[in-house]
Coordinates of C-alpha atoms in Angstrom, one line a residue:
D764 CA 82.3 12.9 -55.9
V765 CA 85.3 11.6 -57.9
I766 CA 88.8 12.8 -58.1
F767 CA 90.6 13.0 -61.4
T768 CA 94.4 12.9 -61.0
I769 CA 96.6 14.2 -63.8
S770 CA 100.3 13.6 -63.7
V771 CA 102.8 15.2 -66.2
T772 CA 106.4 13.9 -66.3
N773 CA 109.3 15.5 -68.1
D774 CA 111.8 12.9 -69.3
G775 CA 114.1 15.6 -70.6
P776 CA 116.7 16.0 -71.7
S777 CA 115.8 19.6 -71.2
V778 CA 113.8 21.6 -68.7
A779 CA 110.2 22.1 -69.9
T780 CA 108.8 25.6 -69.7
G781 CA 105.5 27.3 -70.5
V782 CA 103.7 24.0 -69.9
T783 CA 99.8 24.0 -69.7
V784 CA 97.4 21.1 -69.8
T785 CA 93.7 21.3 -70.9
D786 CA 91.1 19.2 -69.1
N787 CA 87.6 20.3 -69.9
L788 CA 85.2 18.4 -67.6
P789 CA 82.5 16.8 -69.9
S790 CA 78.8 17.3 -69.2
G791 CA 78.6 14.3 -66.9
Y792 CA 80.4 16.1 -64.1
S793 CA 80.1 19.2 -62.1
F794 CA 83.4 20.8 -60.9
V795 CA 83.9 21.0 -57.1
S796 CA 87.6 22.0 -56.5
S797 CA 91.2 21.4 -57.5
D798 CA 94.6 21.6 -55.7
G799 CA 96.4 23.5 -58.5
D800 CA 96.2 26.5 -60.9
Y801 CA 93.3 25.1 -62.7
V802 CA 90.8 27.7 -64.2
G803 CA 88.3 27.2 -66.9
G804 CA 89.6 23.8 -67.9
L805 CA 93.2 24.9 -68.2
W806 CA 95.9 23.8 -65.7
T807 CA 98.8 26.3 -65.8
I808 CA 102.0 24.4 -64.8
G809 CA 104.9 26.5 -66.0
T810 CA 108.3 24.8 -65.6
I811 CA 108.9 21.1 -65.1
G812 CA 112.4 20.0 -64.3
I813 CA 114.2 17.1 -65.9
G814 CA 112.8 13.9 -64.5
E815 CA 110.2 15.8 -62.5
T816 CA 106.5 14.8 -62.2
V817 CA 103.8 17.3 -61.3
T818 CA 100.3 16.4 -60.3
L819 CA 96.8 18.0 -60.3
N820 CA 93.8 16.6 -58.5
I821 CA 90.3 17.7 -59.7
T822 CA 87.3 16.9 -57.6
A823 CA 84.0 16.7 -59.5
T824 CA 80.4 15.5 -58.8
V825 CA 79.1 12.8 -61.0
L826 CA 75.8 13.9 -62.6
A827 CA 72.8 11.7 -63.4
S828 CA 73.4 12.0 -67.2
G829 CA 75.9 13.3 -69.7
D830 CA 79.3 12.5 -71.2
Y831 CA 81.6 10.7 -68.8
F832 CA 84.7 10.4 -71.1
N833 CA 87.2 12.8 -69.7
V834 CA 90.4 13.7 -71.7
S835 CA 93.5 15.6 -70.6
E836 CA 96.3 16.8 -73.0
V837 CA 99.4 18.9 -72.8
T838 CA 98.3 22.1 -74.6
T839 CA 101.5 24.2 -74.7
A840 CA 105.2 23.9 -74.0
N841 CA 108.0 26.3 -75.2
E842 CA 110.2 23.4 -76.2
D843 CA 109.6 20.8 -78.9
D844 CA 108.5 17.4 -77.6
T845 CA 110.4 14.4 -79.1
D846 CA 107.3 12.1 -79.6
S847 CA 104.2 14.2 -79.4
T848 CA 102.6 17.4 -80.4
P849 CA 100.7 19.5 -77.8
N850 CA 97.1 20.4 -78.5
N851 CA 96.5 18.0 -81.3
D852 CA 94.0 15.7 -79.7
D853 CA 92.8 13.2 -82.3
G854 CA 90.4 11.4 -80.0
D855 CA 92.3 8.2 -79.6
Q856 CA 95.0 9.3 -77.1
S857 CA 97.7 7.8 -79.3
E858 CA 100.4 10.1 -78.1
D859 CA 101.8 10.1 -74.6
D860 CA 101.1 13.7 -73.8
E861 CA 97.3 13.0 -73.6
D862 CA 95.2 10.5 -71.6
N863 CA 91.6 9.9 -70.6
A864 CA 89.7 8.6 -67.6
D865 CA 86.2 7.3 -68.0
T866 CA 83.5 6.5 -65.4
N867 CA 80.5 4.3 -65.6
P868 CA 78.3 5.8 -62.9
N869 CA 75.8 3.7 -60.9
P870 CA 72.5 5.6 -61.0
V871 CA 71.2 6.5 -57.5
I872 CA 67.9 7.8 -56.4
D873 CA 66.3 9.3 -53.3
L874 CA 62.7 8.1 -53.0
S875 CA 60.5 9.5 -50.2
L876 CA 57.0 8.3 -49.4
V877 CA 54.3 10.2 -47.5
K878 CA 51.0 8.7 -46.5
T879 CA 47.9 10.5 -45.3
V880 CA 44.2 9.7 -44.5
S881 CA 41.3 11.9 -45.3
D882 CA 39.7 11.5 -41.9
A883 CA 41.6 10.2 -38.8
T884 CA 38.5 9.8 -36.7
P885 CA 35.8 8.4 -39.1
N886 CA 32.6 6.7 -38.0
V887 CA 32.6 2.9 -38.4
G888 CA 31.1 2.3 -41.9
D889 CA 32.4 5.5 -43.4
D890 CA 34.7 5.5 -46.4
V891 CA 38.2 7.1 -46.0
I892 CA 40.8 7.9 -48.6
F893 CA 44.4 7.0 -48.1
T894 CA 46.7 9.1 -50.2
I895 CA 50.3 7.8 -50.9
S896 CA 52.8 10.2 -52.6
V897 CA 56.2 9.1 -53.7
T898 CA 58.8 11.7 -54.7
N899 CA 62.1 11.1 -56.5
D900 CA 64.7 13.6 -55.4
G901 CA 67.2 12.1 -57.8
P902 CA 69.9 12.6 -58.9
S903 CA 68.9 9.8 -61.3
V904 CA 65.6 8.7 -62.8
A905 CA 63.9 6.0 -60.8
T906 CA 62.7 2.9 -62.6
G907 CA 61.0 -0.3 -61.7
V908 CA 59.4 1.4 -58.7
T909 CA 56.6 -0.5 -56.7
V910 CA 55.0 0.3 -53.4
T911 CA 53.3 -2.1 -51.0
D912 CA 50.3 -1.1 -49.0
N913 CA 48.4 -4.0 -47.6
L914 CA 45.2 -2.7 -46.1
P915 CA 45.0 -4.1 -42.5
S916 CA 42.0 -6.0 -41.2
G917 CA 40.1 -2.8 -40.0
Y918 CA 39.4 -1.8 -43.6
S919 CA 37.6 -3.1 -46.7
F920 CA 38.9 -2.1 -50.1
V921 CA 36.6 -0.1 -52.3
S922 CA 38.6 1.4 -55.2
S923 CA 41.8 3.1 -56.2
D924 CA 42.9 5.5 -59.0
G925 CA 46.1 3.7 -60.0
D926 CA 47.7 0.4 -60.9
Y927 CA 47.0 -1.1 -57.4
V928 CA 46.3 -4.8 -57.2
G929 CA 46.6 -7.1 -54.2
G930 CA 48.2 -4.5 -52.1
L931 CA 50.9 -3.7 -54.7
W932 CA 51.0 -0.3 -56.5
T933 CA 53.1 -0.6 -59.7
I934 CA 54.5 2.8 -60.6
G935 CA 57.4 2.1 -62.9
T936 CA 59.4 5.3 -63.7
I937 CA 59.6 8.4 -61.6
G938 CA 61.5 11.4 -63.1
I939 CA 64.0 13.5 -61.2
G940 CA 62.0 15.8 -58.9
E941 CA 58.7 14.1 -59.9
T942 CA 56.0 13.1 -57.4
V943 CA 53.4 10.4 -58.2
T944 CA 50.2 9.8 -56.1
L945 CA 47.8 7.0 -55.4
N946 CA 44.4 7.3 -53.7
I947 CA 42.9 4.2 -52.1
T948 CA 39.3 4.3 -50.9
A949 CA 38.4 1.9 -48.1
T950 CA 35.5 1.3 -45.8
V951 CA 36.2 1.5 -42.0
L952 CA 35.1 -1.8 -40.4
A953 CA 33.7 -2.2 -36.8
S954 CA 36.9 -3.9 -35.6
G955 CA 40.4 -4.8 -36.7
D956 CA 43.8 -3.3 -37.1
Y957 CA 43.7 0.4 -38.2
F958 CA 47.5 1.0 -38.5
N959 CA 48.2 1.2 -42.2
V960 CA 51.8 1.2 -43.5
A961 CA 53.0 1.9 -47.1
E962 CA 56.6 1.3 -48.2
V963 CA 58.6 1.4 -51.4
T964 CA 59.1 -2.3 -52.3
T965 CA 61.4 -2.2 -55.3
A966 CA 63.4 0.1 -57.5
N967 CA 66.1 -0.7 -60.0
E968 CA 68.5 1.9 -58.7
D969 CA 70.1 2.2 -55.2
D970 CA 68.4 4.7 -52.9
V971 CA 70.8 7.0 -51.1
D972 CA 69.2 6.8 -47.7
S973 CA 66.8 3.9 -47.5
T974 CA 66.4 0.3 -48.4
P975 CA 63.2 -0.9 -50.1
N976 CA 61.1 -3.6 -48.5
N977 CA 62.8 -3.6 -45.1
D978 CA 60.0 -2.3 -43.0
D979 CA 61.0 -2.7 -39.3
G980 CA 57.7 -1.3 -38.0
D981 CA 58.9 2.1 -37.0
Q982 CA 58.9 3.9 -40.3
S983 CA 62.5 5.2 -39.6
E984 CA 63.3 5.5 -43.3
D985 CA 61.8 8.1 -45.7
D986 CA 60.6 5.5 -48.2
E987 CA 57.9 4.3 -45.8
D988 CA 55.1 6.0 -43.8
N989 CA 51.9 5.1 -42.1
A990 CA 48.4 6.5 -41.6
E991 CA 46.1 5.4 -38.8
T992 CA 42.5 6.0 -38.0
N993 CA 40.7 5.9 -34.6
P994 CA 37.2 5.1 -35.7
N995 CA 34.1 6.2 -33.8
P996 CA 31.8 3.1 -33.2
V997 CA 28.3 3.7 -34.5
I998 CA 25.1 1.7 -34.1
D999 CA 21.6 1.5 -35.6
L1000 CA 19.1 0.7 -32.9
S1001 CA 15.5 0.1 -33.8
L1002 CA 12.6 -0.5 -31.4
V1003 CA 9.3 -2.1 -32.0
K1004 CA 6.5 -2.2 -29.4
T1005 CA 3.4 -4.4 -29.6
V1006 CA 0.5 -5.3 -27.3
S1007 CA -1.1 -8.7 -27.0
D1008 CA -4.7 -7.3 -27.2
A1009 CA -5.5 -3.9 -28.6
T1010 CA -9.2 -4.1 -27.4
P1011 CA -9.1 -5.8 -24.0
N1012 CA -11.8 -5.6 -21.5
V1013 CA -11.3 -3.3 -18.6
G1014 CA -9.7 -5.4 -15.8
D1015 CA -7.9 -7.8 -18.2
D1016 CA -4.2 -8.2 -18.3
V1017 CA -2.3 -7.3 -21.5
I1018 CA 1.3 -7.9 -22.4
F1019 CA 3.4 -5.2 -24.0
T1020 CA 6.4 -6.6 -25.9
I1021 CA 9.3 -4.3 -26.7
S1022 CA 12.0 -5.6 -29.1
V1023 CA 15.3 -3.7 -29.7
T1024 CA 17.5 -4.6 -32.6
N1025 CA 21.1 -3.5 -33.3
D1026 CA 21.8 -3.4 -37.0
G1027 CA 25.4 -2.4 -36.3
P1028 CA 27.9 -1.9 -37.7
S1029 CA 29.3 -1.8 -34.1
V1030 CA 28.3 -3.5 -30.9
A1031 CA 25.9 -1.3 -28.8
T1032 CA 26.7 -0.8 -25.1
G1033 CA 25.1 1.0 -22.2
V1034 CA 21.6 0.6 -23.8
T1035 CA 18.5 1.5 -21.8
V1036 CA 14.9 1.9 -22.8
T1037 CA 12.2 3.9 -21.1
D1038 CA 8.7 2.7 -21.0
N1039 CA 6.6 4.5 -18.3
L1040 CA 3.2 2.8 -18.2
P1041 CA 0.6 5.5 -18.5
S1042 CA -2.3 6.0 -16.1
G1043 CA -4.6 3.6 -17.8
Y1044 CA -2.5 0.6 -16.7
S1045 CA -1.4 -1.0 -13.5
F1046 CA 2.0 -2.8 -13.6
V1047 CA 1.9 -6.6 -12.8
S1048 CA 5.3 -8.0 -13.8
S1049 CA 8.1 -8.1 -16.4
D1050 CA 10.6 -10.7 -17.6
G1051 CA 13.6 -8.4 -17.7
D1052 CA 15.6 -5.8 -15.7
Y1053 CA 12.7 -3.3 -15.7
V1054 CA 12.5 -1.0 -12.7
G1055 CA 10.6 2.2 -12.4
G1056 CA 9.9 2.4 -16.1
L1057 CA 13.5 1.8 -17.1
W1058 CA 14.6 -1.3 -18.9
T1059 CA 18.4 -1.8 -18.5
I1060 CA 19.7 -3.8 -21.4
G1061 CA 23.5 -3.2 -21.5
T1062 CA 25.1 -4.7 -24.6
I1063 CA 23.4 -5.7 -27.9
G1064 CA 25.6 -7.5 -30.4
I1065 CA 25.6 -6.7 -34.1
G1066 CA 22.4 -8.1 -35.6
E1067 CA 21.1 -9.1 -32.2
T1068 CA 17.5 -8.5 -31.0
V1069 CA 16.6 -8.3 -27.3
T1070 CA 13.0 -8.5 -26.0
L1071 CA 11.1 -7.4 -22.9
N1072 CA 7.6 -8.4 -21.9
I1073 CA 5.6 -6.2 -19.5
T1074 CA 2.3 -7.5 -18.1
A1075 CA -0.2 -4.8 -17.0
T1076 CA -3.8 -4.7 -15.9
V1077 CA -6.1 -2.4 -17.9
L1078 CA -7.8 0.1 -15.7
A1079 CA -11.3 1.6 -16.1
S1080 CA -10.0 5.0 -17.0
G1081 CA -6.8 6.8 -17.9
D1082 CA -4.3 7.2 -20.7
Y1083 CA -3.8 4.1 -22.8
F1084 CA -1.2 5.5 -25.2
N1085 CA 2.0 3.7 -24.2
V1086 CA 5.4 4.8 -25.7
A1087 CA 8.8 3.1 -25.4
E1088 CA 12.1 4.7 -26.5
V1089 CA 15.8 4.0 -26.4
T1090 CA 17.0 6.3 -23.6
T1091 CA 20.8 5.8 -23.7
A1092 CA 23.6 4.1 -25.7
N1093 CA 27.3 4.7 -25.5
E1094 CA 27.7 4.8 -29.3
D1095 CA 26.2 7.2 -31.8
D1096 CA 23.1 6.0 -33.6
V1097 CA 23.2 6.5 -37.4
D1098 CA 19.6 7.6 -37.7
S1099 CA 18.1 8.5 -34.3
T1100 CA 18.8 10.3 -31.1
P1101 CA 18.1 8.5 -27.8
N1102 CA 15.7 10.2 -25.3
N1103 CA 14.4 12.9 -27.6
D1104 CA 10.8 11.7 -27.9
D1105 CA 8.8 14.3 -29.7
G1106 CA 5.5 12.4 -29.5
D1107 CA 5.2 11.3 -33.0
Q1108 CA 7.6 8.3 -33.0
S1109 CA 9.3 9.6 -36.1
E1110 CA 12.6 7.9 -35.3
D1111 CA 13.1 4.1 -35.4
D1112 CA 14.4 3.9 -31.8
E1113 CA 10.9 4.6 -30.4
D1114 CA 7.4 3.1 -30.9
N1115 CA 4.0 3.0 -29.2
A1116 CA 1.2 0.5 -28.5
E1117 CA -2.3 1.6 -27.6
T1118 CA -5.3 -0.2 -26.3
N1119 CA -9.0 0.8 -26.7
P1120 CA -10.5 -1.0 -23.7
N1121 CA -14.0 -2.4 -23.7
P1122 CA -15.8 -1.0 -20.7
V1123 CA -17.4 -3.7 -18.6
I1124 CA -19.8 -3.5 -15.7
D1125 CA -21.1 -5.8 -13.0
L1126 CA -24.7 -5.0 -12.3
S1127 CA -26.4 -6.4 -9.3
L1128 CA -30.1 -6.1 -8.5
V1129 CA -31.9 -6.4 -5.2
K1130 CA -35.7 -6.3 -5.0
T1131 CA -37.7 -6.0 -1.8
V1132 CA -41.4 -5.6 -0.9
S1133 CA -42.8 -3.5 1.9
D1134 CA -45.1 -6.2 3.2
A1135 CA -44.6 -9.8 2.3
T1136 CA -47.9 -10.8 4.0

């Protein structure tokens, strides 16, 4: 708001009566109030004594655009004025019964930024979309606007639908009341920082309630915001089982080798594998934490393979179809479900190895005679 002050002085030598002053606020202002008899651009004064000065204050709001050249002039007086003629404004304020006041307003804006994410709890490896919306509440047009959004280490940039390069979104101009939007697609990584902040970095005009590029970490101003994800770790465990001899002799020892690989994208924890030797084998030994048919692995790093060797003796009869399956893992597996063996090993976290033993015998012969002599 600005206050226009109009002062009218009567230097005599007579009392002035019937005095009015016209001050029509131009288009660059919106009337708020006055402290005199001012209606519809006309200030009705009436009488001004010899040597007296009367004053009017007009309060107005400066608008974003329009005419800011504001002229006031004495419009009427019952007496003749010695050096000016009321209501003859010629535009140059050459007479002393008229004057002007001009403002050169500084444009101001009110930019607000809102940031959202399409999925706050994605799986590691999923793509999420960060949406940044910037609104200009005016009262002026915003120009030279840029926004910084540097994706933190927990994301890998995929694409955007705007002028977004190196973490900087170049907007340019935002009209009064206009909202502009940017969508950034990023892949959620297995580890890193997931707290993602966006802030208005530059604008040519002053913002009424925030300062561009002053992020203090708490997003306390409305030109900055954050969106955070809490990713679910996911893994891809695959299991392969082999046997050292598929056609052993009954009584031979065979070695079953179980290999479990974690293809990520997260570290696998709490991993166990079940391999209950069927009735056709007798357990001899293993080279891992294998007790009662359960192999306790624990943690498997991204891209890591762990192996267990089980030595067993092939019995003369029984079931020789030997299945191993991942039983537990703390993380979700992208393409299989632990401990759901359906018998056909259709998922990659289970496998089998079977032997077809060669039967062997040990014949002994004894011959006697009833009378050797």
